[in-house]
mmCIF file of C-alpha atoms in Angstrom:
data_model
loop_
_atom_site.group_PDB
_atom_site.id
_atom_site.type_symbol
_atom_site.label_atom_id
_atom_site.label_comp_id
_atom_site.label_asym_id
_atom_site.label_seq_id
_atom_site.Cartn_x
_atom_site.Cartn_y
_atom_site.Cartn_z
ATOM 1 C CA MET A 1 0.000 0.000 0.000
ATOM 2 C CA GLN A 2 1.223 3.466 -0.829
ATOM 3 C CA ASN A 3 2.363 5.010 2.412
ATOM 4 C CA PHE A 4 0.178 7.851 3.688
ATOM 5 C CA LEU A 5 0.864 7.091 7.348
ATOM 6 C CA TYR A 6 2.752 9.216 9.820
ATOM 7 C CA PHE A 7 4.298 7.946 13.052
ATOM 8 C CA CYS A 8 5.237 9.938 16.106
ATOM 9 C CA SER A 9 6.933 8.608 19.220
ATOM 10 C CA PRO A 10 8.047 10.648 22.233
ATOM 11 C CA LYS A 11 11.435 11.127 20.553
ATOM 12 C CA ASN A 12 10.110 12.846 17.458
ATOM 13 C CA TYR A 13 7.063 14.369 19.141
ATOM 14 C CA ILE A 14 8.397 17.873 18.473
ATOM 15 C CA GLU A 15 8.199 17.092 14.760
ATOM 16 C CA ILE A 16 4.458 16.506 14.654
ATOM 17 C CA MET A 17 3.911 19.484 16.937
ATOM 18 C CA THR A 18 5.672 21.779 14.490
ATOM 19 C CA LYS A 19 3.522 20.558 11.623
ATOM 20 C CA ARG A 20 0.280 20.880 13.555
ATOM 21 C CA LEU A 21 0.928 24.317 15.051
ATOM 22 C CA ILE A 22 0.239 25.904 11.667
ATOM 23 C CA TYR A 23 -3.185 24.263 11.545
ATOM 24 C CA ILE A 24 -4.006 24.789 15.212
ATOM 25 C CA THR A 25 -3.023 28.413 15.836
ATOM 26 C CA LEU A 26 -5.692 30.040 13.692
ATOM 27 C CA PRO A 27 -8.574 27.713 14.619
ATOM 28 C CA LEU A 28 -7.866 28.316 18.300
ATOM 29 C CA LEU A 29 -8.783 31.938 17.732
ATOM 30 C CA VAL A 30 -12.179 31.031 16.292
ATOM 31 C CA LEU A 31 -14.648 29.882 18.936
ATOM 32 C CA VAL A 32 -17.753 27.926 18.038
ATOM 33 C CA GLY A 33 -20.842 27.886 20.257
ATOM 34 C CA CYS A 34 -21.673 24.562 21.926
ATOM 35 C CA LYS A 35 -25.383 23.766 22.124
ATOM 36 C CA GLY A 36 -26.936 23.388 25.531
ATOM 37 C CA THR A 37 -23.824 23.936 27.647
ATOM 38 C CA GLY A 38 -23.053 27.611 27.297
ATOM 39 C CA SER A 39 -19.397 26.709 26.744
ATOM 40 C CA THR A 40 -17.327 27.238 23.621
ATOM 41 C CA LYS A 41 -15.270 24.812 21.577
ATOM 42 C CA VAL A 42 -12.498 25.425 19.105
ATOM 43 C CA SER A 43 -12.770 24.452 15.476
ATOM 44 C CA ALA A 44 -11.566 20.956 14.706
ATOM 45 C CA THR A 45 -8.191 20.658 13.015
ATOM 46 C CA GLY A 46 -7.113 18.348 10.219
ATOM 47 C CA SER A 47 -8.633 17.389 6.878
ATOM 48 C CA ILE A 48 -11.428 15.045 5.894
ATOM 49 C CA TYR A 49 -10.582 11.348 6.132
ATOM 50 C CA GLU A 50 -7.617 11.968 8.396
ATOM 51 C CA CYS A 51 -7.573 10.241 11.769
ATOM 52 C CA LEU A 52 -5.284 10.518 14.780
ATOM 53 C CA VAL A 53 -4.709 7.171 16.482
ATOM 54 C CA VAL A 54 -3.754 7.424 20.156
ATOM 55 C CA CYS A 55 -2.557 4.071 21.432
ATOM 56 C CA PRO A 56 0.477 2.147 22.731
ATOM 57 C CA SER A 57 3.035 1.524 20.001
ATOM 58 C CA GLY A 58 2.665 -2.247 20.346
ATOM 59 C CA ILE A 59 -0.884 -2.315 18.972
ATOM 60 C CA TYR A 60 -0.686 0.428 16.362
ATOM 61 C CA ALA A 61 0.106 -1.973 13.506
ATOM 62 C CA ASP A 62 -3.133 -3.883 14.163
ATOM 63 C CA ILE A 63 -5.188 -0.686 14.148
ATOM 64 C CA GLU A 64 -3.385 0.602 11.076
ATOM 65 C CA ALA A 65 -4.186 -2.595 9.181
ATOM 66 C CA VAL A 66 -7.910 -1.779 9.443
ATOM 67 C CA MET A 67 -8.135 2.021 9.557
ATOM 68 C CA GLY A 68 -5.433 2.453 6.925
ATOM 69 C CA ALA A 69 -6.460 -0.455 4.692
ATOM 70 C CA ASP A 70 -6.783 0.191 0.985
ATOM 71 C CA MET A 71 -10.173 1.603 0.049
ATOM 72 C CA PRO A 72 -11.802 -0.729 -2.498
ATOM 73 C CA CYS A 73 -12.313 0.019 -6.180
ATOM 74 C CA LEU A 74 -10.012 2.992 -6.638
ATOM 75 C CA PRO A 75 -7.700 3.101 -9.670
ATOM 76 C CA GLN A 76 -4.700 3.689 -7.407
ATOM 77 C CA MET A 77 -4.139 2.575 -3.831
ATOM 78 C CA GLU A 78 -5.480 5.035 -1.255
ATOM 79 C CA PRO A 79 -6.344 4.229 2.366
ATOM 80 C CA TYR A 80 -9.716 4.544 4.045
ATOM 81 C CA PHE A 81 -8.077 7.079 6.386
ATOM 82 C CA THR A 82 -4.791 8.913 6.351
ATOM 83 C CA LEU A 83 -3.410 8.143 9.797
ATOM 84 C CA SER A 84 -1.213 9.863 12.349
ATOM 85 C CA HIS A 85 -0.083 8.100 15.518
ATOM 86 C CA VAL A 86 0.975 9.204 18.976
ATOM 87 C CA THR A 87 1.306 7.241 22.182
ATOM 88 C CA ASN A 88 -1.048 7.967 25.063
ATOM 89 C CA ALA A 89 1.687 9.804 26.937
ATOM 90 C CA ALA A 90 2.245 12.119 23.950
ATOM 91 C CA PHE A 91 -1.431 12.998 23.517
ATOM 92 C CA ASP A 92 -1.873 16.499 24.916
ATOM 93 C CA ASN A 93 -4.004 19.608 24.499
ATOM 94 C CA PHE A 94 -2.407 20.552 21.187
ATOM 95 C CA LEU A 95 -3.733 17.355 19.588
ATOM 96 C CA LYS A 96 -7.139 17.193 21.273
ATOM 97 C CA PRO A 97 -8.920 19.398 18.664
ATOM 98 C CA THR A 98 -8.110 16.886 15.878
ATOM 99 C CA ARG A 99 -11.058 16.188 13.571
ATOM 100 C CA ASN A 100 -11.116 12.381 14.014
ATOM 101 C CA ILE A 101 -9.575 10.596 17.000
ATOM 102 C CA LEU A 102 -9.360 6.906 17.795
ATOM 103 C CA LEU A 103 -8.237 6.726 21.419
ATOM 104 C CA VAL A 104 -7.220 3.356 22.878
ATOM 105 C CA ASP A 105 -6.625 3.206 26.623
ATOM 106 C CA ILE A 106 -5.272 0.004 28.205
ATOM 107 C CA ASP A 107 -5.272 -0.137 32.012
ATOM 108 C CA SER A 108 -5.700 -3.296 34.099
ATOM 109 C CA VAL A 109 -6.468 -1.319 37.255
ATOM 110 C CA ARG A 110 -9.210 0.944 35.887
ATOM 111 C CA TYR A 111 -10.932 -1.456 33.473
ATOM 112 C CA THR A 112 -12.271 -4.986 33.824
ATOM 113 C CA ALA A 113 -13.740 -5.419 30.334
ATOM 114 C CA VAL A 114 -13.457 -3.886 26.865
ATOM 115 C CA LYS A 115 -15.754 -0.944 26.239
ATOM 116 C CA ALA A 116 -16.053 1.417 23.264
ATOM 117 C CA LYS A 117 -17.783 4.783 23.261
ATOM 118 C CA MET A 118 -18.409 7.131 20.341
ATOM 119 C CA SER A 119 -18.458 10.876 20.981
ATOM 120 C CA LYS A 120 -19.305 13.924 18.911
ATOM 121 C CA ASP A 121 -17.725 17.342 19.405
ATOM 122 C CA TYR A 122 -15.926 16.282 22.580
ATOM 123 C CA TRP A 123 -12.949 18.685 22.459
ATOM 124 C CA SER A 124 -13.683 20.607 19.253
ATOM 125 C CA LYS A 125 -16.354 21.039 16.610
ATOM 126 C CA PRO A 126 -17.014 19.215 14.337
ATOM 127 C CA GLN A 127 -15.117 16.316 15.896
ATOM 128 C CA ARG A 128 -15.691 12.568 16.085
ATOM 129 C CA MET A 129 -13.949 10.352 18.599
ATOM 130 C CA CYS A 130 -14.030 6.667 19.431
ATOM 131 C CA ARG A 131 -12.579 5.774 22.835
ATOM 132 C CA ILE A 132 -11.807 2.119 23.486
ATOM 133 C CA GLN A 133 -10.965 1.017 27.033
ATOM 134 C CA SER A 134 -9.468 -2.383 27.799
ATOM 135 C CA PRO A 135 -7.848 -4.102 30.785
ATOM 136 C CA ASN A 136 -5.104 -5.670 28.663
ATOM 137 C CA LYS A 137 -3.625 -5.874 25.185
ATOM 138 C CA GLN A 138 -4.999 -9.310 24.302
ATOM 139 C CA GLN A 139 -8.617 -8.408 25.015
ATOM 140 C CA LEU A 140 -8.175 -5.208 23.058
ATOM 141 C CA LEU A 141 -6.818 -7.030 20.018
ATOM 142 C CA THR A 142 -9.623 -9.590 20.151
ATOM 143 C CA TYR A 143 -12.192 -6.816 20.301
ATOM 144 C CA TRP A 144 -10.514 -4.932 17.453
ATOM 145 C CA GLN A 145 -10.440 -8.015 15.270
ATOM 146 C CA GLU A 146 -14.194 -8.413 15.725
ATOM 147 C CA HIS A 147 -15.275 -4.758 15.625
ATOM 148 C CA GLY A 148 -12.498 -2.776 13.932
ATOM 149 C CA GLU A 149 -14.235 -2.552 10.557
ATOM 150 C CA GLN A 150 -17.473 -1.426 12.210
ATOM 151 C CA ILE A 151 -15.601 1.366 13.976
ATOM 152 C CA ARG A 152 -13.922 2.380 10.723
ATOM 153 C CA ASP A 153 -17.333 2.425 9.007
ATOM 154 C CA TRP A 154 -18.685 4.633 11.794
ATOM 155 C CA PHE A 155 -15.969 7.208 11.114
ATOM 156 C CA VAL A 156 -16.780 7.027 7.378
ATOM 157 C CA ARG A 157 -20.510 7.554 7.990
ATOM 158 C CA GLU A 158 -19.800 10.511 10.226
ATOM 159 C CA GLU A 159 -17.621 12.086 7.533
ATOM 160 C CA LEU A 160 -20.456 11.613 5.035
ATOM 161 C CA GLU A 161 -22.897 13.227 7.445
ATOM 162 C CA ARG A 162 -20.626 16.221 8.009
ATOM 163 C CA GLN A 163 -20.371 16.642 4.252
ATOM 164 C CA ASN A 164 -24.152 16.674 4.033
ATOM 165 C CA MET A 165 -24.318 19.381 6.682
ATOM 166 C CA TYR A 166 -22.575 21.526 4.076
ATOM 167 C CA TYR A 167 -24.881 20.402 1.270
ATOM 168 C CA ARG A 168 -27.941 21.328 3.309
ATOM 169 C CA ALA A 169 -26.706 24.905 3.338
ATOM 170 C CA TYR A 170 -25.525 24.968 -0.285
ATOM 171 C CA THR A 171 -28.011 23.006 -2.408
ATOM 172 C CA ASN A 172 -28.822 23.263 -6.096
ATOM 173 C CA LYS A 173 -32.535 23.925 -5.684
ATOM 174 C CA GLU A 174 -33.342 23.541 -9.386
ATOM 175 C CA ALA A 175 -31.737 20.101 -9.631
ATOM 176 C CA ARG A 176 -33.253 18.998 -6.330
ATOM 177 C CA LYS A 177 -36.745 19.997 -7.459
ATOM 178 C CA ALA A 178 -36.266 18.204 -10.776
ATOM 179 C CA LEU A 179 -35.299 15.081 -8.845
ATOM 180 C CA GLN A 180 -38.362 15.351 -6.618
ATOM 181 C CA ASP A 181 -40.671 15.886 -9.586
ATOM 182 C CA ARG A 182 -39.247 13.047 -11.690
ATOM 183 C CA PHE A 183 -38.476 10.376 -9.133
ATOM 184 C CA LYS A 184 -40.624 11.344 -6.126
ATOM 185 C CA PHE A 185 -37.810 11.159 -3.592
ATOM 186 C CA ASP A 186 -35.354 13.634 -2.153
ATOM 187 C CA MET A 187 -31.587 13.990 -2.205
ATOM 188 C CA LEU A 188 -29.253 16.869 -1.491
ATOM 189 C CA ILE A 189 -27.417 18.020 -4.629
ATOM 190 C CA SER A 190 -24.505 20.392 -4.157
ATOM 191 C CA GLU A 191 -24.845 23.844 -5.678
ATOM 192 C CA ASP A 192 -21.536 23.174 -7.493
ATOM 193 C CA TYR A 193 -23.325 20.600 -9.670
ATOM 194 C CA GLN A 194 -25.154 21.873 -12.743
ATOM 195 C CA LEU A 195 -28.206 20.117 -14.176
ATOM 196 C CA ILE A 196 -27.297 19.069 -17.723
ATOM 197 C CA LYS A 197 -29.940 16.450 -18.581
ATOM 198 C CA ASP A 198 -33.460 15.854 -17.289
ATOM 199 C CA THR A 199 -35.666 13.233 -18.951
ATOM 200 C CA VAL A 200 -38.506 11.035 -17.763
ATOM 201 C CA ASP A 201 -36.226 8.382 -16.264
ATOM 202 C CA PHE A 202 -32.736 9.924 -16.308
ATOM 203 C CA LEU A 203 -31.301 12.951 -14.496
ATOM 204 C CA TRP A 204 -27.678 14.069 -14.864
ATOM 205 C CA CYS A 205 -25.745 16.731 -12.934
ATOM 206 C CA CYS A 206 -22.082 17.617 -13.353
ATOM 207 C CA ASN A 207 -19.370 19.529 -11.485
ATOM 208 C CA ASN A 208 -16.619 20.237 -14.023
ATOM 209 C CA LYS A 209 -14.752 22.930 -12.112
ATOM 210 C CA GLY A 210 -10.974 22.893 -11.843
ATOM 211 C CA THR A 211 -8.901 19.853 -12.812
ATOM 212 C CA MET A 212 -11.400 17.264 -11.610
ATOM 213 C CA ARG A 213 -14.786 16.260 -12.958
ATOM 214 C CA ARG A 214 -17.553 14.807 -10.778
ATOM 215 C CA ASP A 215 -20.890 13.539 -12.084
ATOM 216 C CA LEU A 216 -24.164 12.524 -10.486
ATOM 217 C CA VAL A 217 -26.875 10.555 -12.295
ATOM 218 C CA VAL A 218 -30.242 9.180 -11.255
ATOM 219 C CA TYR A 219 -32.092 6.643 -13.371
ATOM 220 C CA SER A 220 -34.967 4.212 -12.983
ATOM 221 C CA TYR A 221 -36.415 1.151 -14.687
ATOM 222 C CA PRO A 222 -39.319 -1.243 -14.008
ATOM 223 C CA TYR A 223 -38.908 -3.879 -11.313
ATOM 224 C CA THR A 224 -39.462 -7.121 -13.190
ATOM 225 C CA ASP A 225 -36.747 -9.461 -11.935
ATOM 226 C CA ALA A 226 -36.359 -10.935 -8.456
ATOM 227 C CA ASN A 227 -32.587 -11.085 -9.090
ATOM 228 C CA THR A 228 -32.304 -7.322 -9.483
ATOM 229 C CA PHE A 229 -30.028 -6.886 -6.461
ATOM 230 C CA THR A 230 -27.074 -8.848 -7.771
ATOM 231 C CA VAL A 231 -23.749 -7.684 -9.185
ATOM 232 C CA ASP A 232 -24.454 -9.046 -12.663
ATOM 233 C CA TYR A 233 -27.917 -7.540 -12.991
ATOM 234 C CA LEU A 234 -26.990 -4.115 -11.619
ATOM 235 C CA CYS A 235 -23.894 -3.912 -13.819
ATOM 236 C CA HIS A 236 -25.941 -4.967 -16.858
ATOM 237 C CA GLN A 237 -28.457 -2.193 -16.187
ATOM 238 C CA ARG A 238 -25.684 0.293 -15.517
ATOM 239 C CA ASP A 239 -23.933 -0.500 -18.792
ATOM 240 C CA SER A 240 -27.212 -0.337 -20.675
ATOM 241 C CA VAL A 241 -28.338 3.051 -19.304
ATOM 242 C CA LEU A 242 -25.013 4.887 -19.119
ATOM 243 C CA GLY A 243 -23.805 3.392 -22.397
ATOM 244 C CA ARG A 244 -26.803 5.062 -24.013
ATOM 245 C CA TYR A 245 -26.428 8.485 -22.424
ATOM 246 C CA VAL A 246 -22.706 8.986 -21.665
ATOM 247 C CA SER A 247 -19.988 9.184 -24.317
ATOM 248 C CA ALA A 248 -16.681 10.937 -25.013
ATOM 249 C CA GLN A 249 -15.637 13.088 -27.969
ATOM 250 C CA VAL A 250 -14.864 10.180 -30.282
ATOM 251 C CA ALA A 251 -17.896 9.078 -32.291
ATOM 252 C CA GLY A 252 -19.125 5.685 -31.180
ATOM 253 C CA SER A 253 -17.540 5.887 -27.716
ATOM 254 C CA TYR A 254 -19.574 5.055 -24.637
ATOM 255 C CA MET A 255 -19.247 4.567 -20.890
ATOM 256 C CA GLY A 256 -19.144 1.079 -19.457
ATOM 257 C CA THR A 257 -18.030 -0.810 -16.370
ATOM 258 C CA GLU A 258 -14.441 -2.030 -15.989
ATOM 259 C CA TYR A 259 -14.449 -5.707 -15.058
ATOM 260 C CA LYS A 260 -10.819 -6.828 -15.383
ATOM 261 C CA VAL A 261 -8.745 -4.606 -13.064
ATOM 262 C CA PHE A 262 -11.068 -4.361 -10.027
ATOM 263 C CA PRO A 263 -14.325 -6.283 -10.439
ATOM 264 C CA PRO A 264 -17.319 -4.355 -9.061
ATOM 265 C CA GLN A 265 -18.157 -5.029 -5.419
ATOM 266 C CA LEU A 266 -21.672 -5.269 -4.004
ATOM 267 C CA ARG A 267 -22.723 -4.513 -0.440
ATOM 268 C CA MET A 268 -26.267 -4.821 0.864
ATOM 269 C CA LEU A 269 -27.439 -2.040 3.167
ATOM 270 C CA SER A 270 -30.466 -1.930 5.415
ATOM 271 C CA ASN A 271 -31.976 -0.165 8.383
ATOM 272 C CA GLU A 272 -31.695 -1.600 11.885
ATOM 273 C CA ASP A 273 -34.818 -3.768 11.783
ATOM 274 C CA LYS A 274 -34.046 -4.991 8.224
ATOM 275 C CA SER A 275 -37.393 -3.723 6.963
ATOM 276 C CA PHE A 276 -35.862 -1.684 4.137
ATOM 277 C CA TYR A 277 -32.717 -2.222 2.144
ATOM 278 C CA ALA A 278 -30.666 -1.148 -0.850
ATOM 279 C CA ALA A 279 -27.602 -2.279 -2.790
ATOM 280 C CA GLU A 280 -24.351 -0.329 -2.911
ATOM 281 C CA LEU A 281 -22.155 -1.043 -5.937
ATOM 282 C CA ARG A 282 -18.552 0.133 -6.181
ATOM 283 C CA GLY A 283 -16.292 -0.228 -9.150
ATOM 284 C CA LEU A 284 -14.401 1.407 -11.979
ATOM 285 C CA TRP A 285 -15.835 2.923 -15.150
ATOM 286 C CA LYS A 286 -14.101 3.399 -18.483
ATOM 287 C CA ILE A 287 -14.755 4.784 -21.937
ATOM 288 C CA TYR A 288 -14.988 2.116 -24.624
ATOM 289 C CA ASN A 289 -14.120 2.805 -28.296
ATOM 290 C CA GLY A 290 -12.737 6.217 -27.428
ATOM 291 C CA GLU A 291 -10.290 8.138 -25.274
ATOM 292 C CA ALA A 292 -8.387 6.482 -22.448
ATOM 293 C CA MET A 293 -10.665 7.745 -19.698
ATOM 294 C CA GLY A 294 -11.857 6.107 -16.515
ATOM 295 C CA GLY A 295 -12.210 6.369 -12.758
ATOM 296 C CA PRO A 296 -14.163 5.156 -9.728
ATOM 297 C CA PHE A 297 -17.924 5.121 -9.251
ATOM 298 C CA VAL A 298 -20.373 4.388 -6.434
ATOM 299 C CA SER A 299 -24.051 3.633 -6.963
ATOM 300 C CA LEU A 300 -26.959 3.033 -4.609
ATOM 301 C CA THR A 301 -29.964 1.085 -5.881
ATOM 302 C CA ARG A 302 -33.261 0.774 -4.032
ATOM 303 C CA LEU A 303 -36.709 -0.608 -4.759
ATOM 304 C CA ASP A 304 -39.636 1.778 -5.077
ATOM 305 C CA LYS A 305 -42.349 -0.668 -3.981
ATOM 306 C CA THR A 306 -45.203 1.762 -4.519
ATOM 307 C CA ASN A 307 -44.428 2.248 -8.205
ATOM 308 C CA GLN A 308 -42.774 -1.163 -8.755
ATOM 309 C CA ARG A 309 -39.591 0.343 -10.116
ATOM 310 C CA VAL A 310 -35.899 0.371 -9.295
ATOM 311 C CA ILE A 311 -34.112 3.684 -8.705
ATOM 312 C CA THR A 312 -30.340 4.035 -8.927
ATOM 313 C CA THR A 313 -28.330 7.050 -7.818
ATOM 314 C CA GLU A 314 -24.690 7.097 -8.870
ATOM 315 C CA VAL A 315 -21.635 9.323 -8.697
ATOM 316 C CA TRP A 316 -18.360 8.995 -10.551
ATOM 317 C CA VAL A 317 -15.095 10.924 -10.681
ATOM 318 C CA PHE A 318 -12.608 11.665 -13.453
ATOM 319 C CA ALA A 319 -9.279 13.091 -12.294
ATOM 320 C CA ALA A 320 -6.353 11.835 -14.350
ATOM 321 C CA GLY A 321 -3.206 11.437 -12.260
ATOM 322 C CA GLN A 322 -4.832 12.723 -9.057
ATOM 323 C CA LYS A 323 -5.884 11.125 -5.807
ATOM 324 C CA LYS A 324 -9.587 10.438 -5.870
ATOM 325 C CA ARG A 325 -10.627 9.216 -2.429
ATOM 326 C CA ASN A 326 -11.765 12.510 -0.970
ATOM 327 C CA ALA A 327 -13.507 13.691 -4.131
ATOM 328 C CA LEU A 328 -15.379 10.403 -4.471
ATOM 329 C CA ARG A 329 -16.407 10.396 -0.812
ATOM 330 C CA GLN A 330 -17.639 13.991 -1.036
ATOM 331 C CA ALA A 331 -19.744 13.109 -4.065
ATOM 332 C CA GLU A 332 -20.876 9.848 -2.472
ATOM 333 C CA ALA A 333 -22.335 11.755 0.470
ATOM 334 C CA MET A 334 -25.074 13.103 -1.803
ATOM 335 C CA ILE A 335 -26.528 9.687 -2.651
ATOM 336 C CA TYR A 336 -26.957 8.977 1.073
ATOM 337 C CA SER A 337 -27.997 12.492 2.039
ATOM 338 C CA GLU A 338 -31.706 11.954 2.686
ATOM 339 C CA ASN A 339 -31.576 8.205 3.131
ATOM 340 C CA GLY A 340 -30.050 7.718 6.564
ATOM 341 C CA GLU A 341 -32.064 4.546 7.119
ATOM 342 C CA LEU A 342 -29.857 2.800 4.555
ATOM 343 C CA ARG A 343 -26.592 3.243 6.385
ATOM 344 C CA MET A 344 -26.612 0.069 8.438
ATOM 345 C CA GLU A 345 -24.917 -2.889 6.814
ATOM 346 C CA ASN A 346 -26.435 -6.381 6.813
#
């Protein structure tokens, strides 16, 4: 895996402090009101999908293997989270405002069992923290092996939710209304996305600013097959719809799914009582019979029982030679924006 990880021990602690002082000094001057307490909290420091891991050095590699694992279906290797690490002794007030913190505390005197607690806006705002307490290393590692991916997914969901807080304030009202009128459901669409196509069963918005292009499409088709929520069926429908509407400059070119490099991955999502579900598909797209263009995509497909149709919302990114994780995640937040009940995995 390409190395995006940073390590800090007591010896080189001064090094990480120097780097962070630039990011901390200004935010410390800006105070944000804290609801219900009358107190104030500083602005969180750090970038999206960065996480500070506070733990003994002997268990960091195990945590890194999960939190810093390669994110699936990206054209180049990028981790779920870009990690920094300090030991518990080195974790002080300068680091407490960090945007995402995974804090592991091992103490045989204070704790008798493993316990994890998620917190929001504990030392800064907006901040997310997971604190894991354990009486010993072995119990901690056992717990992490069983629940590490769930904790990582919690941090991801919280990042998506924070992104949607922004979209709620800066929404393309025209595109959102078109979506409501055509498909009878709601989704936040960033004001940076322009509506470029609106037909009976296909809506297309695009953000082509700067050196990176991001697209959002919504399409529907009748529900006629009980095997709709499978990789093969969803990819077939995707290739059929997008191959018809999306092309490049070369005549005869069309968008399709890339199957050879990273085969598409399917994940079923549902609410807590399993009464409603959807299918998340991740993969790579490419242009066939045209320019060498491609990138990652994420789609979410759900069943509209009332109208007996299937609705798919999808985002994709094109950014040749650039990292794509953050851009894809920011776009991905839109397809989950008004569908929080779908965020629990089966």
